[in-house]
Each structure stands twice: as structure tokens, then as C-alpha cells.
Amino acid sequence: MTNLLTVIVLLLFVAVLYVFYHMQKIHAKFSTRVFTGLFAGILFGGLLQLIFGIESPVVEQSLDWMSIVGDGYVALLQMLIMPLVFVSIVSAFTRMKESSKIGKISFSVLATLLGTVAVAALIGISMVMLFNLDGSQFTQGSEETSRIAEITQQQSEVQDLSIPEQILSFIPTNVFADLAGSRDTSTIGVVIFSAFVGVAYLGVKRKAPEQAETFNRIIESLYNIVMRIVTLVLRLTPFGVFALMTNVLATSDFGAIINLGTFIIASYVGLIIVLLMHSLLLMSVRVNPITYFKKSFPVLSFAFTSRSSAGALPMNLQTQTKALGVEDATANFAGSFGISIGQNGCAGLYPAMLATIVAPTAGVDIFDWRFILMLILVVTISSFGVAGVGGGATFASLIVLSSMNLPLAIVGLVISVEPLIDMARTLVNVSDSMVAGVVTSARLHDLDRDTLNDSNQVVTENEV
């Protein structure tokens, strides 16, 4: 009977996938297809849990097969990350007319990412105070106990990481290993190597223009091929979003959500305030936040369902350049750095909230300005090198809690609602990288405002 019900569920799943295929054939808007996939996943996943329950073998078997679509889509996107980062940054150098702008772009992007993560940390601290969250009231079940034991094992690894060692870890010692993504900081390593290749190209261009032109043509060809692969993969977005959202709703523990309801609400309120902060930044450079969020909806909705900032990178870059009018070099630096540096959700607000929640149990006065200032500083510094995939927030939290000499158990106590909060955190992470691109491009007077303000210039089915 279980196998029969599983087959029925999968047939319904395939039927919905066919609907998305039909929508693509009739050229329905890309954003419409993504939006439909998001809510279809919520409905389908919710019904699966309502009918069969969270631990049903029918649901478990069905999700195993559905993961081919959802996890497979994310894997395809992650496959593109390193080639895309490399060719995008190198091509930014080959296309750049003013080489002096590289330093300005890098500084502005990093300043925006680190500045916003510091503000996000302050917002996280404020949310704990506003909602009066008390870590001692969080329940500990068998799953939480297991998670705490796992975190305790990770503690020694985190404690061995000093700030100078973290900075040194960014420098690639084996670029081929970094291209294979063998380290948490591999993306930054590839960015640094790509920047060196770009600077070297500029030097060769001055001394041997003919050789530089040959290299330029090679990079341009590689760029076009990689972007074509990106286009092919992004066409699968509605299918992937539907499968991923189905998995989230079918496996969410609604009982735990109720128990930790106040923590979830505080987290979401804080993340919404961070997005409002992004809006203020955009307004400071005369960019309409409504226009920004409308054009960013496809990539933000994917980030929400996939919980992968790195996986969202291809669509992130497409959105910045094709819809928001960000200059290529700026978009590439902002998107690539934003994967691992200054993530407002995972490395900013969330670790600050956990530290503030647990601090009173260690006899710390969370209203002491010295504690607040120190926490913001630690969060900002530790935001370097946070992996842009699931688990990055846990890693960042362990670094912050260890640096502040605070108990680590709080990280395990919220495991049951971690996926639900992580969806919104990832959305905010991707948003802050795109905001950094828009703001930097506007500051350097490179923002194409005609593209930004043209409602027809969006990531559509023609691009994906």
C-alpha cells in the first residue's frame, strides 16, 4: 500500500511539473512561473504532511524521488559557481576601460557588505530585547541533545581559528583545489586568483597588446559559453523551486514551530527590518526600493526556497546586470564577495540574536553598551568566510559564541526551526550582495538607470 501511495504522489508531482513545462511553452513570464512554483510547493507539501504526517514512509519515499528535481537543480547551479566567478571577474578586467576603478569597486562593495552586517547585528540584539527572549526557556528534546553533542565536537575546530588565520585562509595556495570548491573559503580564493589574472592582463595589455587581445578573445568566448550554460540551467528554476518548497513544507515540524514561535517571529521581524535598511540604502542613491524588489523577486524567491546563497549566484549576476543596470565588474565583485563576506542574515542578525539570548545565562548584562559594541565588532569580523550554503549560520554562530565565551548549546536548541528561519536568512544574504552592487555602481556613476527604471528590463523567459 505504501508503494502504491508513493506512486500516486509522484504522479501528481510529475503532473504539476508538466504544468510548469506548459507555462514555459506558452511563454508565461519567468517571474510568474517562479511565483507559481513557490506557492504550488507550499500547497503540495502542506497537503502531504496533513494527509500522511511528517514521519510517513510515503512522504519519505516520495521526497527521495522529488529530491532529484530540487537538489539536482541546486547541484547544477553550484556546478556553475567557480567557472562563473572566474570568467566573470576576469572578463570584467578585459572589458574595463578605466583600470583605476577596480580599487574603488572593491572598497565600496566590502564597505557596504560589512557596514550592513554590523547594522544587522544591532537589529538582532534589539529583537532579543524587544521580544524578551530567554534562552533558558527553550526546550531540549532528543534531536536537540544530539545536535548539541555534534556542536560540542565542532567547538574545538572553531576555537583554533584566530582572526589572522581566517584572513590567511582566503589566500589560495592551490587554485585548482579552490576551483574544485575544496574549502569553505574557496570562492574568495577564486575571486582573489581571478583578480590577479585580471591585473596581469592589464599589465600585458600595456606591454604586448597583441597577446592581450588573444587572451581577451579567449575569455570572451569562455564567458559566452558559461553564460549560455547558466541560461539553460536557470530555465529549470520553477521546477526546482516547486520541489524544494514541497520538501520544506512536508518536513517542517509544526509542533516545534509553535513552541519556538516567539523566536521565529522575532527572527522574521528582524530580517524584515534588515530589508528595510537595504531600502534606505537604495533610496540614498536614488533607487526606488519597490522597483528593486520587484525585479529581484525571482532570485530572492529562489534563495528563500533553496537556502543557498552560492546556488543563487548565477541568477544574482543575471538580475544585477540585466534588470538592475549594475555594471558588469561591480556585479561580479558584489555577487562573488557576497557569497562569503558580510552576509546580513546568516553572519549578522542570527549570531547576534543567539549570543544575546544566551548571554544572561552566563551572567552578562545585555544592556551594557560594552557588550553590545563588542558583539557587533565580533560579528562583523567573523562574517568573513561564512560559507554560502546550508550550515553557514551555524558556523558563524559558533565563532561568535566562542569569541564571546558564551555557551554553545543555544545553537542546538533551535535546530527544529532552523530550516524555516534559514530560508529568510538566505533571502536577506542574497539581497545584501545585490544592494552592494547597486549602491556601488550608483556611487561610481556606472548605474544604468534606463535599464533599472525600464519595467521591461527583467530576467524573463528570453534570458532564462
Short mmCIF file of N, CA and C in Angstrom, two decimals, residues 288-452:
data_model
loop_
_atom_site.label_atom_id
_atom_site.label_comp_id
_atom_site.label_asym_id
_atom_site.label_seq_id
_atom_site.Cartn_x
_atom_site.Cartn_y
_atom_site.Cartn_z
N ASN A 288 14.59 53.36 -6.44
CA ASN A 288 13.29 53.05 -5.86
C ASN A 288 13.30 51.61 -5.31
N PRO A 289 13.12 51.41 -4.00
CA PRO A 289 13.15 50.05 -3.44
C PRO A 289 12.07 49.14 -4.03
N ILE A 290 10.92 49.71 -4.38
CA ILE A 290 9.84 48.90 -4.96
C ILE A 290 10.30 48.32 -6.30
N THR A 291 10.95 49.14 -7.10
CA THR A 291 11.49 48.67 -8.38
C THR A 291 12.53 47.57 -8.15
N TYR A 292 13.39 47.79 -7.15
CA TYR A 292 14.43 46.81 -6.85
C TYR A 292 13.83 45.46 -6.45
N PHE A 293 12.89 45.45 -5.51
CA PHE A 293 12.34 44.18 -5.03
C PHE A 293 11.48 43.51 -6.09
N LYS A 294 10.81 44.30 -6.91
CA LYS A 294 10.00 43.71 -7.98
C LYS A 294 10.89 42.98 -8.98
N LYS A 295 12.00 43.62 -9.36
CA LYS A 295 12.89 43.00 -10.33
C LYS A 295 13.72 41.87 -9.72
N SER A 296 13.92 41.91 -8.41
CA SER A 296 14.73 40.89 -7.73
C SER A 296 13.91 39.69 -7.27
N PHE A 297 12.61 39.73 -7.46
CA PHE A 297 11.76 38.68 -6.91
C PHE A 297 12.18 37.27 -7.32
N PRO A 298 12.47 37.00 -8.62
CA PRO A 298 12.83 35.62 -8.98
C PRO A 298 14.03 35.08 -8.21
N VAL A 299 15.12 35.87 -8.10
CA VAL A 299 16.31 35.37 -7.41
C VAL A 299 16.07 35.31 -5.91
N LEU A 300 15.33 36.24 -5.35
CA LEU A 300 15.06 36.23 -3.91
C LEU A 300 14.15 35.04 -3.54
N SER A 301 13.19 34.74 -4.39
CA SER A 301 12.31 33.60 -4.11
C SER A 301 13.08 32.29 -4.22
N PHE A 302 14.03 32.22 -5.16
CA PHE A 302 14.86 31.02 -5.24
C PHE A 302 15.73 30.88 -4.01
N ALA A 303 16.33 31.98 -3.57
CA ALA A 303 17.17 31.95 -2.37
C ALA A 303 16.35 31.48 -1.17
N PHE A 304 15.11 31.93 -1.09
CA PHE A 304 14.22 31.57 0.01
C PHE A 304 13.97 30.07 0.06
N THR A 305 13.73 29.47 -1.10
CA THR A 305 13.39 28.05 -1.13
C THR A 305 14.61 27.14 -1.10
N SER A 306 15.71 27.56 -1.74
CA SER A 306 16.89 26.69 -1.84
C SER A 306 17.80 26.76 -0.62
N ARG A 307 17.76 27.91 0.11
CA ARG A 307 18.63 28.14 1.27
C ARG A 307 20.10 28.07 0.87
N SER A 308 20.42 28.57 -0.32
CA SER A 308 21.79 28.55 -0.79
C SER A 308 22.13 29.87 -1.47
N SER A 309 22.93 30.69 -0.79
CA SER A 309 23.38 31.94 -1.39
C SER A 309 24.29 31.66 -2.59
N ALA A 310 25.13 30.64 -2.45
CA ALA A 310 26.03 30.29 -3.54
C ALA A 310 25.25 29.79 -4.75
N GLY A 311 24.23 28.97 -4.50
CA GLY A 311 23.42 28.46 -5.60
C GLY A 311 22.68 29.56 -6.34
N ALA A 312 22.41 30.66 -5.65
CA ALA A 312 21.69 31.77 -6.27
C ALA A 312 22.60 32.69 -7.06
N LEU A 313 23.92 32.45 -7.03
CA LEU A 313 24.86 33.37 -7.67
C LEU A 313 24.59 33.58 -9.16
N PRO A 314 24.37 32.53 -9.96
CA PRO A 314 24.12 32.79 -11.39
C PRO A 314 22.94 33.73 -11.63
N MET A 315 21.82 33.48 -10.95
CA MET A 315 20.66 34.34 -11.13
C MET A 315 20.90 35.72 -10.52
N ASN A 316 21.69 35.76 -9.45
CA ASN A 316 22.06 37.03 -8.82
C ASN A 316 22.75 37.94 -9.84
N LEU A 317 23.76 37.41 -10.53
CA LEU A 317 24.51 38.20 -11.50
C LEU A 317 23.63 38.60 -12.69
N GLN A 318 22.79 37.69 -13.15
CA GLN A 318 21.88 38.00 -14.26
C GLN A 318 20.96 39.14 -13.88
N THR A 319 20.43 39.08 -12.66
CA THR A 319 19.49 40.11 -12.21
C THR A 319 20.17 41.47 -12.09
N GLN A 320 21.37 41.48 -11.51
CA GLN A 320 22.08 42.75 -11.35
C GLN A 320 22.35 43.42 -12.70
N THR A 321 22.87 42.66 -13.65
CA THR A 321 23.29 43.26 -14.92
C THR A 321 22.14 43.49 -15.89
N LYS A 322 21.21 42.55 -15.98
CA LYS A 322 20.15 42.64 -16.98
C LYS A 322 18.93 43.42 -16.51
N ALA A 323 18.66 43.39 -15.21
CA ALA A 323 17.44 44.03 -14.70
C ALA A 323 17.69 45.28 -13.88
N LEU A 324 18.80 45.31 -13.14
CA LEU A 324 19.04 46.43 -12.23
C LEU A 324 20.04 47.45 -12.79
N GLY A 325 20.65 47.15 -13.93
CA GLY A 325 21.54 48.12 -14.55
C GLY A 325 22.91 48.26 -13.92
N VAL A 326 23.32 47.25 -13.14
CA VAL A 326 24.63 47.30 -12.49
C VAL A 326 25.71 46.96 -13.51
N GLU A 327 26.81 47.71 -13.47
CA GLU A 327 27.92 47.48 -14.37
C GLU A 327 28.54 46.10 -14.10
N ASP A 328 29.02 45.43 -15.15
CA ASP A 328 29.47 44.05 -15.05
C ASP A 328 30.49 43.80 -13.94
N ALA A 329 31.53 44.60 -13.91
CA ALA A 329 32.59 44.38 -12.92
C ALA A 329 32.06 44.49 -11.51
N THR A 330 31.23 45.49 -11.27
CA THR A 330 30.66 45.68 -9.93
C THR A 330 29.76 44.52 -9.54
N ALA A 331 28.91 44.08 -10.47
CA ALA A 331 28.02 42.95 -10.19
C ALA A 331 28.81 41.70 -9.85
N ASN A 332 29.88 41.45 -10.59
CA ASN A 332 30.69 40.25 -10.36
C ASN A 332 31.39 40.29 -9.01
N PHE A 333 31.93 41.45 -8.64
CA PHE A 333 32.59 41.57 -7.34
C PHE A 333 31.57 41.46 -6.21
N ALA A 334 30.43 42.15 -6.33
CA ALA A 334 29.42 42.13 -5.27
C ALA A 334 28.84 40.74 -5.09
N GLY A 335 28.51 40.08 -6.20
CA GLY A 335 27.94 38.73 -6.10
C GLY A 335 28.92 37.73 -5.53
N SER A 336 30.17 37.79 -5.99
CA SER A 336 31.18 36.82 -5.54
C SER A 336 31.57 37.05 -4.09
N PHE A 337 31.84 38.30 -3.71
CA PHE A 337 32.18 38.58 -2.31
C PHE A 337 30.99 38.30 -1.40
N GLY A 338 29.78 38.60 -1.89
CA GLY A 338 28.59 38.43 -1.06
C GLY A 338 28.29 37.00 -0.66
N ILE A 339 28.89 36.04 -1.37
CA ILE A 339 28.68 34.63 -1.01
C ILE A 339 29.28 34.32 0.36
N SER A 340 30.42 34.91 0.67
CA SER A 340 31.15 34.53 1.88
C SER A 340 31.47 35.67 2.84
N ILE A 341 31.20 36.90 2.46
CA ILE A 341 31.54 38.04 3.30
C ILE A 341 30.30 38.88 3.60
N GLY A 342 30.13 39.23 4.87
CA GLY A 342 29.11 40.21 5.23
C GLY A 342 27.68 39.76 5.03
N GLN A 343 27.41 38.47 5.11
CA GLN A 343 26.02 38.01 4.94
C GLN A 343 25.16 38.53 6.10
N ASN A 344 24.20 39.40 5.77
CA ASN A 344 23.41 40.07 6.80
C ASN A 344 22.56 39.12 7.62
N GLY A 345 22.05 38.06 7.00
CA GLY A 345 21.17 37.14 7.72
C GLY A 345 21.94 36.10 8.51
N CYS A 346 22.76 35.30 7.82
CA CYS A 346 23.45 34.18 8.45
C CYS A 346 24.63 34.60 9.34
N ALA A 347 25.34 35.65 8.93
CA ALA A 347 26.53 36.05 9.68
C ALA A 347 26.33 37.31 10.50
N GLY A 348 25.18 37.96 10.35
CA GLY A 348 24.92 39.20 11.07
C GLY A 348 23.85 39.08 12.13
N LEU A 349 22.61 39.09 11.69
CA LEU A 349 21.48 39.10 12.63
C LEU A 349 21.41 37.83 13.49
N TYR A 350 21.52 36.67 12.87
CA TYR A 350 21.31 35.40 13.58
C TYR A 350 22.33 35.15 14.69
N PRO A 351 23.64 35.22 14.43
CA PRO A 351 24.60 35.01 15.53
C PRO A 351 24.44 36.04 16.65
N ALA A 352 24.12 37.28 16.28
CA ALA A 352 23.92 38.33 17.30
C ALA A 352 22.72 38.01 18.18
N MET A 353 21.65 37.48 17.57
CA MET A 353 20.47 37.09 18.34
C MET A 353 20.79 35.97 19.32
N LEU A 354 21.46 34.93 18.83
CA LEU A 354 21.77 33.79 19.69
C LEU A 354 22.69 34.21 20.84
N ALA A 355 23.68 35.04 20.56
CA ALA A 355 24.59 35.49 21.61
C ALA A 355 23.86 36.31 22.66
N THR A 356 22.94 37.16 22.22
CA THR A 356 22.19 38.00 23.16
C THR A 356 21.21 37.18 23.97
N ILE A 357 20.63 36.15 23.36
CA ILE A 357 19.68 35.29 24.06
C ILE A 357 20.36 34.53 25.19
N VAL A 358 21.57 34.01 24.92
CA VAL A 358 22.23 33.14 25.88
C VAL A 358 23.11 33.91 26.87
N ALA A 359 23.43 35.16 26.57
CA ALA A 359 24.33 35.93 27.43
C ALA A 359 23.89 36.02 28.89
N PRO A 360 22.58 36.27 29.18
CA PRO A 360 22.16 36.36 30.60
C PRO A 360 22.45 35.09 31.39
N THR A 361 22.43 33.91 30.74
CA THR A 361 22.71 32.66 31.46
C THR A 361 24.17 32.59 31.90
N ALA A 362 25.02 33.42 31.27
CA ALA A 362 26.44 33.48 31.65
C ALA A 362 26.72 34.69 32.53
N GLY A 363 25.66 35.33 33.03
CA GLY A 363 25.82 36.47 33.92
C GLY A 363 26.19 37.76 33.23
N VAL A 364 25.88 37.87 31.93
CA VAL A 364 26.22 39.08 31.17
C VAL A 364 25.00 39.98 31.06
N ASP A 365 25.20 41.27 31.29
CA ASP A 365 24.13 42.25 31.13
C ASP A 365 24.06 42.66 29.67
N ILE A 366 22.99 42.24 29.00
CA ILE A 366 22.89 42.51 27.56
C ILE A 366 22.62 43.98 27.26
N PHE A 367 22.28 44.76 28.27
CA PHE A 367 22.03 46.19 28.06
C PHE A 367 23.31 47.02 28.26
N ASP A 368 24.39 46.37 28.63
CA ASP A 368 25.67 47.04 28.80
C ASP A 368 26.21 47.42 27.41
N TRP A 369 26.50 48.70 27.20
CA TRP A 369 26.94 49.16 25.88
C TRP A 369 28.25 48.51 25.46
N ARG A 370 29.07 48.11 26.44
CA ARG A 370 30.34 47.46 26.10
C ARG A 370 30.10 46.08 25.50
N PHE A 371 29.11 45.36 26.05
CA PHE A 371 28.75 44.06 25.48
C PHE A 371 28.21 44.23 24.06
N ILE A 372 27.33 45.20 23.88
CA ILE A 372 26.73 45.43 22.57
C ILE A 372 27.79 45.79 21.54
N LEU A 373 28.68 46.70 21.90
CA LEU A 373 29.73 47.13 20.98
C LEU A 373 30.67 45.98 20.63
N MET A 374 31.06 45.21 21.64
CA MET A 374 31.97 44.09 21.41
C MET A 374 31.31 43.03 20.52
N LEU A 375 30.03 42.76 20.76
CA LEU A 375 29.32 41.76 19.97
C LEU A 375 29.22 42.19 18.51
N ILE A 376 28.90 43.45 18.27
CA ILE A 376 28.82 43.95 16.89
C ILE A 376 30.17 43.83 16.20
N LEU A 377 31.23 44.15 16.91
CA LEU A 377 32.58 44.07 16.35
C LEU A 377 32.95 42.63 16.02
N VAL A 378 32.67 41.72 16.94
CA VAL A 378 33.00 40.30 16.72
C VAL A 378 32.19 39.74 15.55
N VAL A 379 30.90 40.08 15.49
CA VAL A 379 30.04 39.60 14.40
C VAL A 379 30.56 40.10 13.06
N THR A 380 30.93 41.37 12.99
CA THR A 380 31.40 41.95 11.73
C THR A 380 32.67 41.28 11.25
N ILE A 381 33.63 41.09 12.17
CA ILE A 381 34.90 40.47 11.79
C ILE A 381 34.71 39.00 11.41
N SER A 382 33.88 38.31 12.18
CA SER A 382 33.68 36.88 11.93
C SER A 382 32.82 36.60 10.71
N SER A 383 32.23 37.66 10.13
CA SER A 383 31.39 37.46 8.94
C SER A 383 32.22 37.14 7.71
N PHE A 384 33.54 37.27 7.80
CA PHE A 384 34.41 36.88 6.69
C PHE A 384 34.44 35.36 6.59
N GLY A 385 34.26 34.86 5.38
CA GLY A 385 34.48 33.44 5.13
C GLY A 385 33.34 32.53 5.51
N VAL A 386 32.12 33.06 5.74
CA VAL A 386 30.97 32.20 6.04
C VAL A 386 30.50 31.56 4.74
N ALA A 387 30.42 30.24 4.73
CA ALA A 387 30.05 29.53 3.51
C ALA A 387 28.64 29.91 3.07
N GLY A 388 28.46 30.06 1.75
CA GLY A 388 27.16 30.45 1.22
C GLY A 388 26.23 29.29 0.95
N VAL A 389 26.30 28.25 1.74
CA VAL A 389 25.40 27.11 1.64
C VAL A 389 24.84 26.81 3.02
N GLY A 390 23.92 25.84 3.09
CA GLY A 390 23.34 25.49 4.37
C GLY A 390 24.40 25.16 5.41
N GLY A 391 24.28 25.70 6.62
CA GLY A 391 25.24 25.47 7.68
C GLY A 391 26.13 26.65 7.95
N GLY A 392 26.12 27.63 7.07
CA GLY A 392 26.96 28.81 7.26
C GLY A 392 26.60 29.57 8.52
N ALA A 393 25.31 29.66 8.82
CA ALA A 393 24.87 30.40 10.01
C ALA A 393 25.34 29.70 11.29
N THR A 394 25.32 28.37 11.28
CA THR A 394 25.81 27.62 12.45
C THR A 394 27.29 27.89 12.67
N PHE A 395 28.06 27.85 11.59
CA PHE A 395 29.50 28.11 11.68
C PHE A 395 29.76 29.52 12.21
N ALA A 396 29.03 30.50 11.69
CA ALA A 396 29.20 31.88 12.15
C ALA A 396 28.83 32.02 13.62
N SER A 397 27.75 31.35 14.02
CA SER A 397 27.30 31.42 15.41
C SER A 397 28.34 30.82 16.36
N LEU A 398 28.94 29.71 15.95
CA LEU A 398 29.95 29.07 16.80
C LEU A 398 31.16 29.99 16.99
N ILE A 399 31.58 30.67 15.92
CA ILE A 399 32.71 31.59 16.03
C ILE A 399 32.38 32.73 16.99
N VAL A 400 31.18 33.31 16.84
CA VAL A 400 30.79 34.44 17.68
C VAL A 400 30.66 34.02 19.14
N LEU A 401 29.97 32.92 19.39
CA LEU A 401 29.76 32.47 20.77
C LEU A 401 31.08 32.09 21.43
N SER A 402 31.97 31.45 20.68
CA SER A 402 33.28 31.07 21.23
C SER A 402 34.11 32.31 21.54
N SER A 403 34.07 33.28 20.63
CA SER A 403 34.85 34.51 20.82
C SER A 403 34.36 35.30 22.03
N MET A 404 33.04 35.21 22.31
CA MET A 404 32.45 35.95 23.43
C MET A 404 32.42 35.13 24.71
N ASN A 405 32.97 33.89 24.65
CA ASN A 405 32.97 32.98 25.81
C ASN A 405 31.56 32.71 26.33
N LEU A 406 30.64 32.42 25.41
CA LEU A 406 29.25 32.14 25.75
C LEU A 406 28.93 30.68 25.47
N PRO A 407 27.93 30.10 26.18
CA PRO A 407 27.55 28.70 25.96
C PRO A 407 27.11 28.44 24.52
N LEU A 408 27.44 27.27 24.00
CA LEU A 408 27.13 26.94 22.60
C LEU A 408 25.82 26.20 22.43
N ALA A 409 25.23 25.72 23.54
CA ALA A 409 24.06 24.85 23.44
C ALA A 409 22.89 25.52 22.73
N ILE A 410 22.81 26.86 22.79
CA ILE A 410 21.69 27.58 22.18
C ILE A 410 21.58 27.28 20.69
N VAL A 411 22.72 27.02 20.04
CA VAL A 411 22.71 26.72 18.60
C VAL A 411 21.94 25.43 18.34
N GLY A 412 22.08 24.45 19.23
CA GLY A 412 21.38 23.18 19.06
C GLY A 412 19.92 23.23 19.46
N LEU A 413 19.58 24.14 20.36
CA LEU A 413 18.21 24.19 20.87
C LEU A 413 17.21 24.71 19.84
N VAL A 414 17.70 25.37 18.80
CA VAL A 414 16.78 25.92 17.79
C VAL A 414 16.85 25.13 16.48
N ILE A 415 17.43 23.93 16.53
CA ILE A 415 17.61 23.15 15.31
C ILE A 415 16.28 22.81 14.63
N SER A 416 15.23 22.59 15.41
CA SER A 416 13.96 22.15 14.84
C SER A 416 13.33 23.20 13.93
N VAL A 417 13.66 24.48 14.15
CA VAL A 417 13.09 25.54 13.31
C VAL A 417 14.16 26.18 12.43
N GLU A 418 15.35 25.61 12.45
CA GLU A 418 16.46 26.17 11.67
C GLU A 418 16.14 26.32 10.18
N PRO A 419 15.56 25.28 9.53
CA PRO A 419 15.27 25.44 8.09
C PRO A 419 14.30 26.58 7.80
N LEU A 420 13.30 26.75 8.65
CA LEU A 420 12.30 27.78 8.42
C LEU A 420 12.93 29.17 8.49
N ILE A 421 13.79 29.40 9.47
CA ILE A 421 14.45 30.70 9.61
C ILE A 421 15.53 30.87 8.53
N ASP A 422 16.18 29.77 8.18
CA ASP A 422 17.28 29.84 7.21
C ASP A 422 16.79 30.30 5.84
N MET A 423 15.54 30.02 5.50
CA MET A 423 15.01 30.46 4.21
C MET A 423 15.03 31.98 4.12
N ALA A 424 14.53 32.65 5.15
CA ALA A 424 14.51 34.12 5.15
C ALA A 424 15.91 34.69 5.27
N ARG A 425 16.77 34.02 6.06
CA ARG A 425 18.16 34.49 6.20
C ARG A 425 18.86 34.49 4.85
N THR A 426 18.67 33.43 4.07
CA THR A 426 19.33 33.32 2.77
C THR A 426 18.83 34.39 1.82
N LEU A 427 17.53 34.64 1.85
CA LEU A 427 16.96 35.71 1.02
C LEU A 427 17.64 37.04 1.34
N VAL A 428 17.81 37.33 2.62
CA VAL A 428 18.46 38.58 3.04
C VAL A 428 19.92 38.59 2.60
N ASN A 429 20.61 37.45 2.70
CA ASN A 429 22.01 37.37 2.26
C ASN A 429 22.15 37.76 0.79
N VAL A 430 21.29 37.19 -0.04
CA VAL A 430 21.36 37.47 -1.48
C VAL A 430 21.00 38.93 -1.75
N SER A 431 20.03 39.43 -1.02
CA SER A 431 19.63 40.84 -1.20
C SER A 431 20.78 41.77 -0.86
N ASP A 432 21.51 41.49 0.23
CA ASP A 432 22.58 42.44 0.60
C ASP A 432 23.70 42.46 -0.43
N SER A 433 23.97 41.32 -1.10
CA SER A 433 25.00 41.32 -2.14
C SER A 433 24.54 42.13 -3.35
N MET A 434 23.26 42.02 -3.70
CA MET A 434 22.75 42.80 -4.84
C MET A 434 22.67 44.28 -4.51
N VAL A 435 22.27 44.60 -3.28
CA VAL A 435 22.23 46.00 -2.85
C VAL A 435 23.63 46.60 -2.90
N ALA A 436 24.64 45.81 -2.47
CA ALA A 436 26.03 46.29 -2.53
C ALA A 436 26.42 46.61 -3.97
N GLY A 437 25.96 45.77 -4.91
CA GLY A 437 26.25 46.02 -6.32
C GLY A 437 25.58 47.28 -6.83
N VAL A 438 24.29 47.44 -6.51
CA VAL A 438 23.53 48.61 -6.98
C VAL A 438 24.11 49.90 -6.38
N VAL A 439 24.34 49.88 -5.07
CA VAL A 439 24.84 51.07 -4.38
C VAL A 439 26.23 51.45 -4.89
N THR A 440 27.11 50.47 -5.05
CA THR A 440 28.46 50.74 -5.55
C THR A 440 28.42 51.30 -6.97
N SER A 441 27.62 50.68 -7.82
CA SER A 441 27.52 51.14 -9.20
C SER A 441 26.98 52.56 -9.27
N ALA A 442 26.02 52.87 -8.38
CA ALA A 442 25.46 54.21 -8.36
C ALA A 442 26.48 55.23 -7.86
N ARG A 443 27.25 54.87 -6.84
CA ARG A 443 28.25 55.78 -6.29
C ARG A 443 29.34 56.11 -7.30
N LEU A 444 29.66 55.13 -8.15
CA LEU A 444 30.72 55.33 -9.15
C LEU A 444 30.15 55.85 -10.47
N HIS A 445 28.85 56.17 -10.47
CA HIS A 445 28.17 56.73 -11.64
C HIS A 445 28.19 55.77 -12.83
N ASP A 446 28.15 54.46 -12.53
CA ASP A 446 28.12 53.44 -13.59
C ASP A 446 26.75 52.78 -13.70
N LEU A 447 25.81 53.15 -12.85
CA LEU A 447 24.50 52.50 -12.84
C LEU A 447 23.69 52.93 -14.06
N ASP A 448 23.23 51.96 -14.83
CA ASP A 448 22.40 52.24 -16.00
C ASP A 448 20.95 52.43 -15.53
N ARG A 449 20.59 53.66 -15.28
CA ARG A 449 19.26 53.95 -14.72
C ARG A 449 18.14 53.72 -15.75
N ASP A 450 18.46 53.76 -17.02
CA ASP A 450 17.45 53.45 -18.03
C ASP A 450 17.02 51.99 -17.92
N THR A 451 18.03 51.11 -17.74
CA THR A 451 17.72 49.69 -17.55
C THR A 451 16.99 49.47 -16.23
N LEU A 452 17.46 50.13 -15.17
CA LEU A 452 16.85 49.98 -13.85
C LEU A 452 15.38 50.39 -13.84
#
